[in-house]
Short mmCIF file of C-alpha atoms in Angstrom, two decimals:
data_model
loop_
_atom_site.label_atom_id
_atom_site.label_comp_id
_atom_site.label_asym_id
_atom_site.label_seq_id
_atom_site.Cartn_x
_atom_site.Cartn_y
_atom_site.Cartn_z
CA MET R 10 -36.27 66.87 -33.01
CA ALA R 11 -39.47 63.99 -31.82
CA LYS R 12 -37.28 61.89 -29.39
CA ILE R 13 -37.40 57.58 -27.91
CA LEU R 14 -37.68 58.66 -24.73
CA LYS R 15 -37.66 54.54 -23.23
CA ILE R 16 -39.10 50.81 -23.42
CA HIS R 17 -42.85 51.29 -22.49
CA HIS R 18 -43.98 47.93 -23.24
CA ILE R 19 -43.22 45.05 -24.40
CA GLY R 20 -46.30 42.64 -26.00
CA ILE R 21 -46.46 39.45 -25.13
CA ALA R 22 -49.02 37.01 -27.26
CA VAL R 23 -50.82 34.37 -25.02
CA LYS R 24 -53.85 32.28 -25.89
CA ASN R 25 -54.81 31.56 -21.60
CA SER R 26 -53.72 35.37 -19.59
CA GLU R 27 -54.31 33.67 -16.80
CA GLU R 28 -52.58 30.64 -17.45
CA SER R 29 -49.29 32.87 -19.00
CA SER R 30 -49.86 34.64 -16.63
CA ALA R 31 -48.72 32.48 -13.60
CA PHE R 32 -44.80 32.65 -15.14
CA TRP R 33 -44.71 36.25 -14.80
CA GLN R 34 -46.27 36.79 -11.89
CA ASN R 35 -45.98 34.02 -10.15
CA ALA R 36 -42.53 31.99 -10.82
CA LEU R 37 -41.09 35.83 -11.67
CA GLY R 38 -42.77 37.88 -8.68
CA LEU R 39 -44.38 40.47 -11.08
CA ALA R 40 -47.41 42.16 -9.19
CA VAL R 41 -50.08 42.71 -11.62
CA ASP R 42 -51.75 46.39 -12.44
CA HIS R 43 -54.88 45.77 -13.98
CA THR R 44 -56.48 43.70 -16.55
CA GLU R 45 -58.08 45.63 -20.19
CA ASN R 46 -59.93 44.97 -23.24
CA VAL R 47 -58.54 46.81 -25.81
CA VAL R 48 -62.03 46.71 -27.88
CA ALA R 49 -60.59 48.44 -31.11
CA GLN R 50 -57.72 46.33 -31.47
CA LYS R 51 -60.12 42.73 -30.21
CA SER R 52 -57.66 41.23 -26.94
CA LYS R 53 -57.53 41.48 -23.27
CA VAL R 54 -54.90 42.97 -21.95
CA THR R 55 -53.25 42.25 -18.54
CA PHE R 56 -49.88 44.61 -17.12
CA LEU R 57 -47.14 43.49 -15.66
CA PRO R 58 -45.04 46.48 -14.61
CA VAL R 59 -41.17 45.71 -14.70
CA GLY R 60 -38.85 48.96 -13.65
CA GLN R 61 -40.57 51.92 -16.17
CA SER R 62 -42.24 49.59 -18.62
CA GLU R 63 -44.40 47.34 -18.58
CA VAL R 64 -44.44 43.69 -19.72
CA GLU R 65 -48.04 43.13 -22.05
CA LEU R 66 -49.36 39.49 -22.10
CA VAL R 67 -52.12 39.99 -25.79
CA GLN R 68 -55.62 37.46 -25.62
CA PRO R 69 -57.38 37.51 -28.45
CA THR R 70 -60.46 38.88 -27.63
CA ASP R 71 -62.00 37.50 -31.24
CA GLU R 72 -60.03 34.79 -33.12
CA ASP R 73 -60.47 37.83 -36.17
CA SER R 74 -57.82 39.76 -35.17
CA THR R 75 -53.74 40.04 -36.18
CA ILE R 76 -52.83 38.99 -32.49
CA ALA R 77 -55.21 35.66 -32.98
CA LYS R 78 -53.77 35.64 -36.76
CA PHE R 79 -49.79 35.80 -35.25
CA LEU R 80 -50.77 32.97 -32.88
CA THR R 81 -51.39 30.98 -35.59
CA ASP R 82 -48.74 31.25 -37.35
CA ARG R 83 -46.26 31.77 -35.00
CA GLY R 84 -47.15 30.66 -31.40
CA PRO R 85 -47.30 31.86 -27.99
CA GLY R 86 -43.94 34.44 -27.86
CA ILE R 87 -43.09 38.08 -28.36
CA HIS R 88 -44.76 40.51 -30.51
CA HIS R 89 -43.91 43.24 -30.78
CA ILE R 90 -42.19 46.35 -28.68
CA CYS R 91 -43.16 49.41 -27.30
CA LEU R 92 -41.16 52.62 -27.38
CA GLN R 93 -42.30 55.45 -26.33
CA VAL R 94 -42.07 58.96 -28.15
CA ASP R 95 -42.09 62.71 -26.89
CA ASP R 96 -43.69 63.89 -30.09
CA ILE R 97 -45.71 61.17 -32.42
CA GLU R 98 -47.12 63.75 -35.04
CA GLY R 99 -43.39 64.70 -35.84
CA MET R 100 -41.59 61.01 -35.67
CA LEU R 101 -43.82 59.39 -38.09
CA GLN R 102 -43.11 62.40 -40.36
CA THR R 103 -38.89 61.87 -40.33
CA LEU R 104 -39.66 58.37 -40.43
CA GLN R 105 -41.64 58.28 -43.18
CA GLU R 106 -39.20 61.11 -44.66
CA LYS R 107 -36.38 58.73 -44.55
CA GLY R 108 -38.45 56.38 -45.62
CA ILE R 109 -39.63 54.29 -43.32
CA ARG R 110 -42.53 51.58 -43.74
CA LEU R 111 -45.87 52.17 -41.87
CA ILE R 112 -48.57 50.28 -40.89
CA ASN R 113 -49.97 52.93 -39.31
CA SER R 114 -48.98 57.24 -40.91
CA VAL R 115 -52.22 59.02 -38.37
CA PRO R 116 -51.49 57.48 -35.40
CA MET R 117 -54.31 56.04 -33.17
CA GLU R 118 -56.03 57.06 -30.66
CA GLU R 119 -57.30 56.07 -27.32
CA PRO R 120 -58.14 58.08 -24.06
CA GLY R 121 -54.72 59.52 -23.15
CA ARG R 122 -52.34 57.41 -25.97
CA LYS R 123 -51.71 57.83 -28.74
CA MET R 124 -49.77 55.34 -30.38
CA ALA R 125 -48.52 53.97 -34.13
CA PHE R 126 -46.90 50.42 -35.62
CA ILE R 127 -43.58 50.63 -37.78
CA HIS R 128 -43.65 47.88 -40.17
CA PRO R 129 -41.24 45.27 -39.82
CA LYS R 130 -39.82 45.16 -43.26
CA SER R 131 -38.44 48.59 -42.23
CA THR R 132 -37.21 47.43 -39.05
CA GLY R 133 -35.31 44.68 -38.99
CA GLY R 134 -38.39 42.32 -38.50
CA VAL R 135 -39.12 43.78 -35.01
CA LEU R 136 -42.70 44.56 -34.85
CA VAL R 137 -42.70 47.78 -33.23
CA GLU R 138 -45.06 49.81 -31.87
CA LEU R 139 -44.97 54.22 -31.38
CA TYR R 140 -46.74 55.23 -28.57
CA GLN R 141 -47.16 58.94 -27.27
CA VAL R 142 -48.77 59.93 -23.89
CA VAL R 143 -51.11 62.97 -24.12
CA MET K 24 -36.75 37.13 -2.03
CA ALA K 25 -35.37 37.74 -5.24
CA LYS K 26 -36.34 40.22 -7.61
CA ILE K 27 -36.59 41.44 -11.16
CA LEU K 28 -34.92 45.50 -10.48
CA LYS K 29 -35.89 46.16 -14.74
CA ILE K 30 -36.56 44.92 -18.65
CA HIS K 31 -32.00 45.59 -19.32
CA HIS K 32 -33.20 44.83 -22.05
CA ILE K 33 -34.44 43.38 -25.83
CA GLY K 34 -32.26 40.83 -27.80
CA ILE K 35 -32.38 41.35 -31.96
CA ALA K 36 -31.14 39.43 -34.15
CA VAL K 37 -29.78 40.51 -36.72
CA LYS K 38 -27.92 39.01 -39.82
CA ASN K 39 -25.75 42.57 -40.52
CA SER K 40 -25.81 45.02 -37.59
CA GLU K 41 -24.90 47.28 -39.34
CA GLU K 42 -27.22 47.73 -41.66
CA SER K 43 -29.92 47.20 -38.94
CA SER K 44 -28.64 49.87 -36.78
CA ALA K 45 -29.03 52.25 -39.71
CA PHE K 46 -32.86 51.59 -38.27
CA TRP K 47 -32.36 52.19 -35.03
CA GLN K 48 -29.62 55.17 -34.90
CA ASN K 49 -30.42 56.93 -38.12
CA ALA K 50 -34.08 56.52 -38.16
CA LEU K 51 -35.63 56.31 -34.49
CA GLY K 52 -32.12 58.86 -33.56
CA LEU K 53 -30.62 56.49 -30.80
CA ALA K 54 -27.28 55.93 -30.59
CA VAL K 55 -25.60 53.62 -30.31
CA ASP K 56 -23.25 53.28 -26.99
CA HIS K 57 -20.17 51.13 -27.79
CA THR K 58 -19.72 47.08 -30.53
CA GLU K 59 -18.86 44.45 -28.41
CA ASN K 60 -17.59 40.72 -29.68
CA VAL K 61 -19.21 38.18 -27.40
CA VAL K 62 -17.17 34.88 -27.87
CA ALA K 63 -18.70 32.81 -25.21
CA GLN K 64 -22.16 33.68 -27.89
CA LYS K 65 -20.27 33.41 -31.13
CA SER K 66 -21.84 37.14 -31.86
CA LYS K 67 -21.40 41.30 -32.25
CA VAL K 68 -23.92 42.60 -30.14
CA THR K 69 -24.71 46.99 -31.08
CA PHE K 70 -25.70 47.94 -27.82
CA LEU K 71 -28.54 50.85 -27.81
CA PRO K 72 -29.55 52.07 -24.69
CA VAL K 73 -33.11 53.75 -24.58
CA GLY K 74 -34.52 55.23 -20.88
CA GLN K 75 -33.16 52.83 -17.98
CA SER K 76 -33.32 49.61 -20.83
CA GLU K 77 -30.72 48.88 -24.54
CA VAL K 78 -31.59 47.23 -27.53
CA GLU K 79 -29.22 45.29 -28.52
CA LEU K 80 -28.57 43.85 -32.48
CA VAL K 81 -26.92 40.35 -32.70
CA GLN K 82 -25.28 39.44 -35.04
CA PRO K 83 -24.03 35.60 -35.42
CA THR K 84 -19.32 35.35 -35.56
CA ASP K 85 -20.85 31.86 -36.28
CA GLU K 86 -22.37 30.00 -38.76
CA ASP K 87 -22.22 27.42 -35.37
CA SER K 88 -24.36 29.60 -32.88
CA THR K 89 -27.73 30.13 -31.44
CA ILE K 90 -28.67 33.68 -32.77
CA ALA K 91 -27.81 31.72 -36.21
CA LYS K 92 -29.87 29.07 -35.93
CA PHE K 93 -32.46 30.81 -35.20
CA LEU K 94 -31.99 33.45 -38.05
CA THR K 95 -32.19 30.04 -40.21
CA ASP K 96 -35.23 29.16 -38.72
CA ARG K 97 -37.13 32.31 -38.00
CA GLY K 98 -35.41 35.16 -39.68
CA PRO K 99 -34.01 38.78 -38.23
CA GLY K 100 -36.35 39.79 -35.06
CA ILE K 101 -36.87 39.76 -31.74
CA HIS K 102 -34.72 36.96 -30.29
CA HIS K 103 -35.26 37.23 -26.27
CA ILE K 104 -36.07 39.86 -23.52
CA CYS K 105 -32.93 39.94 -20.57
CA LEU K 106 -34.60 41.13 -16.75
CA GLN K 107 -32.15 42.62 -13.94
CA VAL K 108 -32.79 40.52 -10.66
CA ASP K 109 -31.41 41.93 -8.24
CA ASP K 110 -30.30 37.71 -6.96
CA ILE K 111 -29.85 35.91 -9.32
CA GLU K 112 -29.02 32.34 -7.93
CA GLY K 113 -31.60 33.03 -5.97
CA MET K 114 -34.20 34.11 -8.70
CA LEU K 115 -33.09 30.62 -10.16
CA GLN K 116 -34.26 28.93 -6.95
CA THR K 117 -36.58 30.11 -6.74
CA LEU K 118 -37.90 29.51 -10.33
CA GLN K 119 -36.63 25.67 -10.41
CA GLU K 120 -38.50 25.30 -7.49
CA LYS K 121 -41.96 26.31 -8.74
CA GLY K 122 -40.68 23.63 -11.77
CA ILE K 123 -39.73 26.50 -13.86
CA ARG K 124 -37.84 24.82 -16.07
CA LEU K 125 -33.92 26.46 -17.07
CA ILE K 126 -31.30 26.63 -19.37
CA ASN K 127 -28.39 27.32 -17.36
CA SER K 128 -29.72 26.07 -13.72
CA VAL K 129 -26.70 27.60 -12.76
CA PRO K 130 -24.99 31.27 -14.24
CA MET K 131 -23.05 32.19 -17.00
CA GLU K 132 -20.11 34.68 -15.58
CA GLU K 133 -18.55 37.58 -17.08
CA PRO K 134 -16.49 40.20 -15.62
CA GLY K 135 -19.55 43.08 -14.41
CA ARG K 136 -21.94 40.12 -15.10
CA LYS K 137 -24.44 37.29 -14.73
CA MET K 138 -26.34 35.45 -16.99
CA ALA K 139 -29.64 33.03 -17.12
CA PHE K 140 -31.30 32.30 -19.63
CA ILE K 141 -35.03 30.26 -18.25
CA HIS K 142 -36.53 27.97 -21.32
CA PRO K 143 -39.21 28.55 -23.66
CA LYS K 144 -41.74 25.62 -22.56
CA SER K 145 -41.91 27.08 -19.26
CA THR K 146 -42.36 30.82 -20.39
CA GLY K 147 -45.00 31.00 -22.90
CA GLY K 148 -43.08 30.67 -25.84
CA VAL K 149 -40.81 34.40 -24.44
CA LEU K 150 -36.55 33.21 -24.09
CA VAL K 151 -35.85 35.36 -20.79
CA GLU K 152 -32.25 36.17 -20.36
CA LEU K 153 -31.53 36.69 -16.18
CA TYR K 154 -28.80 39.47 -15.51
CA GLN K 155 -26.79 40.08 -12.28
CA VAL K 156 -25.21 42.74 -11.79
CA VAL K 157 -21.60 41.88 -10.15
#
């Protein structure tokens, strides 16, 4: 049976990642590992490792993106929690069998990783991402 | 200098922890470690370990509690992120020197732990808890 391994990251919606990283980097002392343009999500992501997890600052690069809509609707703040799983297809199948509503019933694929989101309607209002290293 | 060690937990505001744990426990397969009445916070907390961190489901036990007000204002969902630190007083002093607004400038103490919240105004909308094991 598929197993959750750890919190992979916490995704935080920010308007401007340079301004936002001032708190995480300069005040809390976390280090920026790298910044990545995630074209498929129309966003720029800044990765700050913390223990075995990461804080990810997600800035929209296009007004027509889910993260831009989140910022308009709710303002900056925690956007999602991402859980690393050892078998994402197996976990998605289990969730569907249990009647859990999925945003992605088939994982999105990027080099080295597969991801899928679970709908907040089935989680108690939390946007949960599943993530498998491949 | 005080150092952030890991994500200690993600706090999730729930109306009913039995109903909410159905997703985390039965669907995702996380185990409930224990449930605790936190009198000072007027809440009942269900702890589900995941890797070196925890998911904490926080249910209000009194309508006059910050978690009940959060549920009324924003509905159920992620309430805060908690970072474990090796020296909470040192970290709070550093944050104050850097002009970061704190909810608790002196840590709250419970047996075995000290905690303090940073104001979302200074974090980009994220309620951040600092936590030290003592």
